[in-house]
Amino acid sequence: MAEFLESLAAVLEKHVPGCRGLVSAERLSGGASQETYRLVIRSDAGEKRLAMRRAPGGHAPEPTSGQPGLVTEALLMRTARAAGVPEPEVVHVLEPADGLGEGFVMEWLEGEALGARIVRDPSLDAIRPRLAEQCGQILARIHAIDLRASGLEPRLARMTPEQFVRQTWQRYQALGTPQPMIDFSARWLLENLPASYQESLVHNDFRNGNIMVSPRGVVAVLDWEIAHIGDPMRDLGWICTNSWRFGQTELPVGGFGRYEDLFRGYEQVSGQKVDPARVKFWEVFGSFWWSVGCLGMAEHYRSGPDKTVERPAIGRRTSECQVDCVNLLIPGPVELLTPAATKSTLDMPRIDELVTSVRDYLRSDVMNATKGRLQFLARVAGNSLDVVLRELELGAELRARQTDRLRGLLSEGGDLESLRWTLVRGLRDHTIPLGLPGLAEYLREAVVNQAAIDQPSYSGFKTALKGSRA
């Protein structure tokens, strides 16, 4: 850490005008795919804040298909700022000689970036009803950026809707886990592709949680790390995806606005009429895409350099996204499993008591004695232990129920793993139709009950239970 701080101080003194030294560098919570730091420097005018985004662990990232990298991300932010999009000023793009890996230093802006606070903070009550329209206006400016004049065209991947679906589906298949609802959703998307679209710059992660908001409105658009060239309606559908409503399901645009407000803002600036059906396609895609992204976080924990407790916790959130796909594509009644009423007397303490004691220690002693990212990770760890406790209560019954249902659905024997592989392979090679009798019912029950283990407080889980048998 001392070497990192020394190198960082030298870089800032060399490249930031007026910098006279580094006071502190705090890694912030969140940012599971990149590191984000709050920097405090000494300057001629006193202490000043900056921000830095850096590749995980300071390691030079391997080239990744479809991801432009942090150098291009900095160019995207500079270009968007010039086009009237609210962005922080990029002060310095890290160079190999800096010894800090790939990343950039930028202006620190004041505002709220946590999605849950944006939808609930009383200080934002006055601006919140206008945010959806403002987001539509901002997206229209992003989509109007001249790709050639900006120099972005050769740096960004092109992606048709079909390519995007197939790439995401293939990325999931490479993870080697049978998740039938993901395969079902991929099939639906390929059968309902947009007929046409006008190619443009796509931010690709424009959502509540990647915008910074103050009482004046949106002050920054963040995290351009997966931008590409494609269908601009991807951005409108993504901000409406339920994962980013933070429990405010009645307000589909980021949990703070209505579809019509978003569309009106977009149409005012772009002059183009929004097709709600295309936005709905991309909303379904958003839940499908993020369900795969969550699994990718778990895989990154297994193989990547940044083995934080946050990554596997995000991996378990795939069931949230799959529940959203259920609600969008195959809504209906589902039977929710209940835990057994009795506890074993064989062990003292029981496994659940051991797990509970560790969870409570994290939530009381550790969280009370820490702050910042360490406190955040302690909370994440406690939440993961909650998943373990619910798995102990419901997991065996859910696996047994799935096995029985699949044996009847597929008319064959075998254990749960082999049966799920049979189902996903049939969905992939089209030997199993989406309308197979009993398939929707099986998927609803399996996915909703898995979400009961992984995240029973999730809004999509609660939506799935409306009108169901308890």
Coordinates of N, CA and C in Angstrom, one line a residue, residues 207-369:
R207 N -28.1 3.8 -16.0 CA -29.1 3.3 -15.0 C -29.0 4.1 -13.7
N208 N -30.1 3.9 -12.9 CA -30.0 4.5 -11.5 C -28.9 3.7 -10.8
G209 N -27.9 4.5 -10.3 CA -26.7 3.9 -9.7 C -25.5 4.2 -10.5
N210 N -25.7 4.6 -11.8 CA -24.6 5.0 -12.6 C -24.8 6.5 -13.1
I211 N -25.7 7.2 -12.4 CA -25.8 8.6 -12.6 C -25.7 9.2 -11.2
M212 N -25.1 10.4 -11.2 CA -25.0 11.2 -10.0 C -26.0 12.3 -10.0
V213 N -26.7 12.4 -8.9 CA -27.9 13.3 -8.8 C -27.7 14.3 -7.6
S214 N -28.1 15.5 -7.8 CA -28.1 16.5 -6.8 C -29.5 17.2 -6.8
P215 N -29.8 18.1 -5.9 CA -31.1 18.7 -6.0 C -31.3 19.5 -7.3
R216 N -30.3 19.7 -8.0 CA -30.4 20.4 -9.3 C -30.7 19.5 -10.5
G217 N -30.5 18.2 -10.2 CA -30.8 17.2 -11.3 C -29.5 16.3 -11.5
V218 N -29.4 15.7 -12.7 CA -28.3 14.8 -13.0 C -27.0 15.7 -13.1
V219 N -26.0 15.4 -12.4 CA -24.7 16.2 -12.5 C -23.6 15.4 -13.1
A220 N -23.8 14.0 -13.3 CA -22.8 13.2 -14.0 C -23.4 11.9 -14.4
V221 N -22.9 11.5 -15.6 CA -23.1 10.1 -16.1 C -21.8 9.3 -15.9
L222 N -21.9 8.2 -15.2 CA -20.7 7.5 -14.8 C -20.6 6.1 -15.5
D223 N -19.4 5.5 -15.4 CA -19.2 4.1 -15.8 C -19.5 3.8 -17.2
W224 N -18.6 4.3 -18.1 CA -18.8 4.0 -19.5 C -18.0 2.8 -20.0
E225 N -17.7 1.9 -19.1 CA -16.7 0.8 -19.4 C -17.2 -0.2 -20.4
I226 N -18.5 -0.3 -20.7 CA -19.0 -1.3 -21.6 C -19.8 -0.6 -22.8
A227 N -19.4 0.6 -23.1 CA -20.1 1.3 -24.2 C -19.8 0.6 -25.5
H228 N -20.8 0.7 -26.5 CA -20.6 0.1 -27.8 C -21.4 0.9 -28.8
I229 N -21.4 0.4 -30.1 CA -22.2 1.0 -31.1 C -23.3 0.0 -31.4
G230 N -24.6 0.5 -31.4 CA -25.7 -0.4 -31.6 C -27.0 0.3 -31.5
D231 N -28.1 -0.4 -31.1 CA -29.4 0.1 -31.0 C -29.5 1.0 -29.8
P232 N -29.9 2.3 -30.0 CA -29.9 3.2 -28.8 C -31.0 2.9 -27.8
M233 N -32.0 2.1 -28.2 CA -33.1 1.8 -27.3 C -32.6 0.8 -26.2
R234 N -31.4 0.2 -26.4 CA -30.8 -0.6 -25.3 C -30.7 0.3 -24.0
D235 N -30.3 1.6 -24.2 CA -30.1 2.4 -23.0 C -31.5 2.7 -22.3
L236 N -32.5 3.0 -23.1 CA -33.8 3.3 -22.6 C -34.4 2.1 -21.8
G237 N -34.2 0.9 -22.4 CA -34.7 -0.3 -21.8 C -33.9 -0.7 -20.5
W238 N -32.6 -0.4 -20.5 CA -31.8 -0.7 -19.3 C -32.2 0.1 -18.1
I239 N -32.4 1.4 -18.3 CA -32.8 2.2 -17.1 C -34.2 1.9 -16.6
C240 N -35.0 1.1 -17.4 CA -36.3 0.7 -16.9 C -36.2 -0.7 -16.3
T241 N -35.1 -1.4 -16.4 CA -35.0 -2.8 -15.9 C -35.2 -2.8 -14.3
N242 N -36.0 -3.8 -13.9 CA -36.4 -3.8 -12.5 C -35.2 -3.8 -11.5
S243 N -34.1 -4.3 -11.8 CA -33.0 -4.4 -10.9 C -32.5 -3.0 -10.5
W244 N -32.8 -2.0 -11.3 CA -32.4 -0.6 -11.0 C -33.5 0.3 -10.5
R245 N -34.6 -0.3 -10.1 CA -35.7 0.5 -9.5 C -35.6 0.6 -8.0
F246 N -34.8 -0.2 -7.4 CA -34.6 -0.2 -6.0 C -35.9 -0.2 -5.2
G247 N -36.7 -1.2 -5.6 CA -37.9 -1.4 -4.8 C -39.1 -0.6 -5.3
Q248 N -38.9 0.4 -6.1 CA -40.0 1.3 -6.5 C -40.6 0.8 -7.8
T249 N -41.3 -0.4 -7.7 CA -41.8 -1.0 -9.0 C -42.8 -0.2 -9.7
E250 N -43.5 0.7 -9.0 CA -44.6 1.4 -9.7 C -44.0 2.6 -10.5
L251 N -42.7 2.8 -10.4 CA -42.0 3.9 -11.2 C -40.9 3.2 -12.0
P252 N -41.2 2.8 -13.2 CA -40.3 1.9 -13.9 C -39.0 2.5 -14.4
V253 N -39.0 3.8 -14.5 CA -37.7 4.5 -14.9 C -36.8 4.7 -13.7
G254 N -35.9 3.8 -13.4 CA -35.0 4.0 -12.3 C -35.6 4.1 -10.9
G255 N -36.9 3.7 -10.8 CA -37.6 3.9 -9.5 C -38.0 5.3 -9.2
F256 N -37.8 6.2 -10.2 CA -38.2 7.6 -9.9 C -39.1 8.2 -11.0
G257 N -39.4 7.5 -12.1 CA -40.2 8.2 -13.1 C -41.0 7.2 -13.9
R258 N -41.8 7.8 -14.8 CA -42.7 7.0 -15.7 C -42.1 6.9 -17.1
Y259 N -42.6 5.8 -17.8 CA -42.1 5.6 -19.2 C -42.4 6.9 -20.0
E260 N -43.6 7.4 -19.9 CA -43.9 8.6 -20.7 C -43.0 9.8 -20.5
D261 N -42.5 10.0 -19.3 CA -41.6 11.1 -19.0 C -40.3 10.8 -19.7
L262 N -39.7 9.6 -19.6 CA -38.5 9.3 -20.2 C -38.6 9.5 -21.7
F263 N -39.7 8.9 -22.3 CA -39.9 9.0 -23.8 C -40.0 10.5 -24.2
R264 N -40.8 11.3 -23.4 CA -41.0 12.7 -23.8 C -39.6 13.4 -23.8
G265 N -38.8 13.2 -22.8 CA -37.5 13.9 -22.8 C -36.6 13.5 -24.0
Y266 N -36.7 12.2 -24.3 CA -35.9 11.7 -25.4 C -36.4 12.3 -26.8
E267 N -37.7 12.3 -26.9 CA -38.2 12.8 -28.2 C -38.0 14.3 -28.3
Q268 N -38.0 15.1 -27.2 CA -37.8 16.5 -27.3 C -36.4 16.8 -27.9
V269 N -35.4 16.1 -27.5 CA -34.0 16.4 -28.0 C -33.7 15.7 -29.3
S270 N -34.1 14.5 -29.4 CA -33.8 13.7 -30.6 C -34.7 13.9 -31.8
G271 N -35.9 14.3 -31.6 CA -36.9 14.5 -32.7 C -37.4 13.2 -33.2
Q272 N -37.1 12.1 -32.5 CA -37.5 10.7 -33.0 C -38.5 10.1 -32.0
K273 N -39.5 9.5 -32.6 CA -40.6 8.9 -31.8 C -40.0 7.6 -31.2
V274 N -40.3 7.4 -29.9 CA -39.9 6.1 -29.2 C -40.9 5.0 -29.4
D275 N -40.5 3.8 -29.8 CA -41.3 2.7 -29.9 C -41.3 1.9 -28.6
P276 N -42.4 1.9 -27.8 CA -42.4 1.2 -26.5 C -42.1 -0.3 -26.6
A277 N -42.5 -0.9 -27.8 CA -42.2 -2.3 -27.9 C -40.8 -2.6 -28.0
R278 N -40.0 -1.7 -28.6 CA -38.5 -1.9 -28.7 C -37.9 -1.7 -27.3
V279 N -38.5 -0.7 -26.5 CA -38.0 -0.5 -25.2 C -38.3 -1.8 -24.3
K280 N -39.5 -2.4 -24.5 CA -39.8 -3.6 -23.8 C -38.9 -4.7 -24.1
F281 N -38.5 -4.9 -25.4 CA -37.6 -5.9 -25.7 C -36.3 -5.7 -24.9
W282 N -35.8 -4.5 -24.9 CA -34.5 -4.3 -24.2 C -34.6 -4.3 -22.7
E283 N -35.8 -4.1 -22.2 CA -36.1 -4.3 -20.8 C -36.0 -5.8 -20.4
V284 N -36.6 -6.7 -21.2 CA -36.4 -8.1 -21.0 C -34.9 -8.5 -21.2
F285 N -34.3 -7.9 -22.2 CA -32.9 -8.2 -22.4 C -32.0 -7.8 -21.2
G286 N -32.4 -6.6 -20.6 CA -31.7 -6.1 -19.4 C -31.6 -7.1 -18.3
S287 N -32.8 -7.8 -18.0 CA -32.8 -8.8 -16.9 C -32.0 -10.0 -17.3
F288 N -32.2 -10.4 -18.6 CA -31.4 -11.5 -19.1 C -29.9 -11.3 -19.0
W289 N -29.5 -10.1 -19.5 CA -28.1 -9.8 -19.6 C -27.5 -9.7 -18.2
W290 N -28.2 -9.1 -17.2 CA -27.7 -8.9 -15.9 C -27.7 -10.2 -15.1
S291 N -28.6 -11.1 -15.5 CA -28.6 -12.5 -14.8 C -27.3 -13.2 -15.2
V292 N -26.8 -13.0 -16.4 CA -25.5 -13.6 -16.9 C -24.4 -12.8 -16.2
G293 N -24.5 -11.5 -16.2 CA -23.5 -10.7 -15.5 C -23.2 -11.1 -14.1
C294 N -24.3 -11.4 -13.4 CA -24.2 -11.8 -12.0 C -23.4 -13.1 -11.9
L295 N -23.7 -14.0 -12.7 CA -23.0 -15.3 -12.7 C -21.5 -15.0 -13.1
G296 N -21.3 -14.1 -14.0 CA -19.9 -13.7 -14.3 C -19.1 -13.2 -13.1
M297 N -19.8 -12.5 -12.2 CA -19.1 -12.0 -11.0 C -18.6 -13.2 -10.1
A298 N -19.5 -14.2 -10.1 CA -19.1 -15.4 -9.3 C -17.9 -16.1 -9.9
E299 N -17.9 -16.2 -11.3 CA -16.8 -16.8 -12.0 C -15.5 -16.0 -11.8
H300 N -15.7 -14.7 -11.8 CA -14.5 -13.8 -11.6 C -13.9 -14.0 -10.2
Y301 N -14.8 -14.3 -9.2 CA -14.3 -14.6 -7.9 C -13.4 -15.8 -7.9
R302 N -13.8 -16.8 -8.7 CA -13.1 -18.1 -8.8 C -11.7 -17.9 -9.5
S303 N -11.7 -17.0 -10.5 CA -10.5 -17.0 -11.3 C -9.8 -15.7 -11.4
G304 N -10.4 -14.6 -10.9 CA -9.8 -13.3 -11.1 C -8.9 -12.8 -10.0
P305 N -8.2 -11.7 -10.1 CA -7.3 -11.2 -9.1 C -7.9 -10.6 -7.9
D306 N -9.2 -10.1 -8.1 CA -9.9 -9.4 -7.0 C -10.9 -10.2 -6.3
K307 N -10.5 -11.1 -5.4 CA -11.4 -12.0 -4.7 C -12.0 -11.4 -3.5
T308 N -12.9 -10.4 -3.7 CA -13.6 -9.8 -2.6 C -14.9 -10.6 -2.3
V309 N -15.4 -10.4 -1.1 CA -16.6 -11.1 -0.7 C -17.8 -10.6 -1.5
E310 N -17.6 -9.5 -2.2 CA -18.7 -8.9 -2.9 C -19.1 -9.7 -4.2
R311 N -18.1 -10.3 -4.8 CA -18.3 -10.9 -6.1 C -19.3 -12.1 -6.0
P312 N -19.0 -13.1 -5.1 CA -19.9 -14.2 -5.0 C -21.3 -13.8 -4.5
A313 N -21.4 -12.8 -3.7 CA -22.7 -12.3 -3.3 C -23.5 -11.8 -4.5
I314 N -22.8 -11.1 -5.4 CA -23.5 -10.6 -6.6 C -23.9 -11.8 -7.5
G315 N -23.1 -12.8 -7.5 CA -23.4 -14.0 -8.3 C -24.8 -14.6 -7.9
R316 N -25.1 -14.6 -6.6 CA -26.4 -15.2 -6.2 C -27.6 -14.3 -6.6
R317 N -27.3 -13.1 -7.0 CA -28.4 -12.2 -7.5 C -28.9 -12.5 -8.8
T318 N -28.3 -13.5 -9.5 CA -28.8 -13.9 -10.8 C -30.3 -14.3 -10.7
S319 N -30.7 -14.9 -9.6 CA -32.1 -15.3 -9.4 C -33.1 -14.1 -9.4
E320 N -32.6 -13.0 -8.9 CA -33.4 -11.8 -9.0 C -33.8 -11.4 -10.4
C321 N -32.8 -11.5 -11.3 CA -33.0 -11.1 -12.7 C -33.8 -12.2 -13.4
Q322 N -33.6 -13.4 -13.0 CA -34.5 -14.5 -13.6 C -35.9 -14.3 -13.2
V323 N -36.2 -13.9 -11.9 CA -37.5 -13.6 -11.5 C -38.1 -12.5 -12.4
D324 N -37.4 -11.5 -12.7 CA -37.9 -10.4 -13.5 C -38.2 -10.9 -14.9
C325 N -37.4 -11.9 -15.4 CA -37.7 -12.5 -16.7 C -39.0 -13.3 -16.6
V326 N -39.2 -14.0 -15.5 CA -40.5 -14.7 -15.3 C -41.6 -13.7 -15.3
N327 N -41.5 -12.6 -14.6 CA -42.6 -11.7 -14.5 C -42.9 -11.0 -15.8
L328 N -41.9 -10.8 -16.7 CA -42.1 -10.2 -18.0 C -42.6 -11.2 -19.0
L329 N -42.2 -12.4 -18.9 CA -42.5 -13.4 -20.0 C -43.5 -14.5 -19.7
I330 N -43.5 -15.0 -18.5 CA -44.4 -16.1 -18.1 C -45.0 -15.9 -16.7
P331 N -45.7 -14.8 -16.5 CA -46.2 -14.5 -15.2 C -47.4 -15.5 -14.9
G332 N -47.6 -15.8 -13.6 CA -48.6 -16.7 -13.2 C -48.5 -17.1 -11.8
P333 N -49.4 -18.0 -11.3 CA -49.3 -18.5 -9.9 C -48.1 -19.4 -9.7
V334 N -47.6 -19.4 -8.5 CA -46.5 -20.2 -8.1 C -46.7 -20.6 -6.6
E335 N -46.3 -21.9 -6.3 CA -46.4 -22.3 -4.9 C -45.0 -22.1 -4.2
L336 N -45.1 -21.3 -3.1 CA -43.9 -21.0 -2.4 C -43.6 -22.0 -1.3
L337 N -42.4 -22.6 -1.3 CA -42.1 -23.6 -0.3 C -41.9 -22.9 1.1
T338 N -42.2 -23.7 2.1 CA -42.0 -23.2 3.5 C -41.0 -24.0 4.2
P339 N -40.2 -23.5 5.1 CA -39.2 -24.3 5.9 C -39.9 -25.2 6.9
A340 N -39.2 -26.3 7.1 CA -39.7 -27.2 8.1 C -39.8 -26.6 9.5
A341 N -40.8 -27.0 10.3 CA -41.1 -26.3 11.6 C -40.1 -26.8 12.7
T342 N -39.6 -28.0 12.5 CA -38.7 -28.6 13.6 C -37.3 -28.4 13.3
K343 N -36.5 -28.4 14.3 CA -35.0 -28.3 14.2 C -34.4 -29.6 14.8
S344 N -33.3 -30.0 14.2 CA -32.6 -31.2 14.7 C -32.1 -31.0 16.1
T345 N -32.1 -32.0 17.0 CA -31.5 -32.0 18.3 C -30.2 -32.7 18.3
L346 N -29.7 -33.2 17.2 CA -28.5 -34.0 17.2 C -27.2 -33.2 17.5
D347 N -27.2 -32.0 17.0 CA -25.9 -31.2 17.2 C -26.2 -30.0 18.1
M348 N -25.3 -29.7 18.9 CA -25.4 -28.5 19.7 C -24.0 -27.8 19.8
P349 N -23.8 -26.7 19.2 CA -24.8 -25.9 18.4 C -25.0 -26.5 17.0
R350 N -26.2 -26.2 16.4 CA -26.5 -26.6 15.1 C -25.7 -25.8 14.1
I351 N -25.6 -26.2 12.8 CA -24.9 -25.5 11.8 C -25.5 -24.1 11.6
D352 N -26.9 -24.0 11.6 CA -27.5 -22.7 11.5 C -27.1 -21.8 12.6
E353 N -26.9 -22.3 13.8 CA -26.6 -21.4 14.9 C -25.1 -20.9 14.8
L354 N -24.3 -21.8 14.3 CA -22.9 -21.3 14.1 C -22.9 -20.2 13.0
V355 N -23.6 -20.4 11.9 CA -23.6 -19.4 10.9 C -24.3 -18.1 11.4
T356 N -25.3 -18.2 12.2 CA -26.0 -17.0 12.8 C -25.0 -16.3 13.7
S357 N -24.3 -17.0 14.5 CA -23.3 -16.3 15.4 C -22.3 -15.4 14.6
V358 N -21.8 -16.0 13.5 CA -20.8 -15.3 12.7 C -21.5 -14.1 12.0
R359 N -22.7 -14.3 11.5 CA -23.4 -13.2 10.8 C -23.7 -12.0 11.8
D360 N -24.1 -12.4 13.0 CA -24.4 -11.3 14.0 C -23.1 -10.6 14.4
Y361 N -22.0 -11.3 14.5 CA -20.7 -10.7 14.8 C -20.4 -9.7 13.8
L362 N -20.5 -10.0 12.5 CA -20.2 -9.1 11.4 C -21.1 -7.9 11.5
R363 N -22.4 -8.1 11.8 CA -23.3 -6.9 11.7 C -23.3 -6.0 12.9
S364 N -22.8 -6.6 14.0 CA -22.7 -5.7 15.2 C -21.3 -5.3 15.5
D365 N -20.4 -6.2 15.9 CA -19.0 -5.8 16.2 C -18.2 -5.2 15.1
V366 N -18.2 -5.9 13.9 CA -17.4 -5.5 12.8 C -17.9 -4.2 12.2
M367 N -19.2 -4.2 11.9 CA -19.7 -3.0 11.3 C -19.7 -1.8 12.2
N368 N -19.8 -2.0 13.5 CA -19.8 -0.8 14.4 C -18.3 -0.3 14.6
A369 N -17.4 -1.2 14.3 CA -16.0 -0.8 14.5 C -15.3 -0.4 13.2

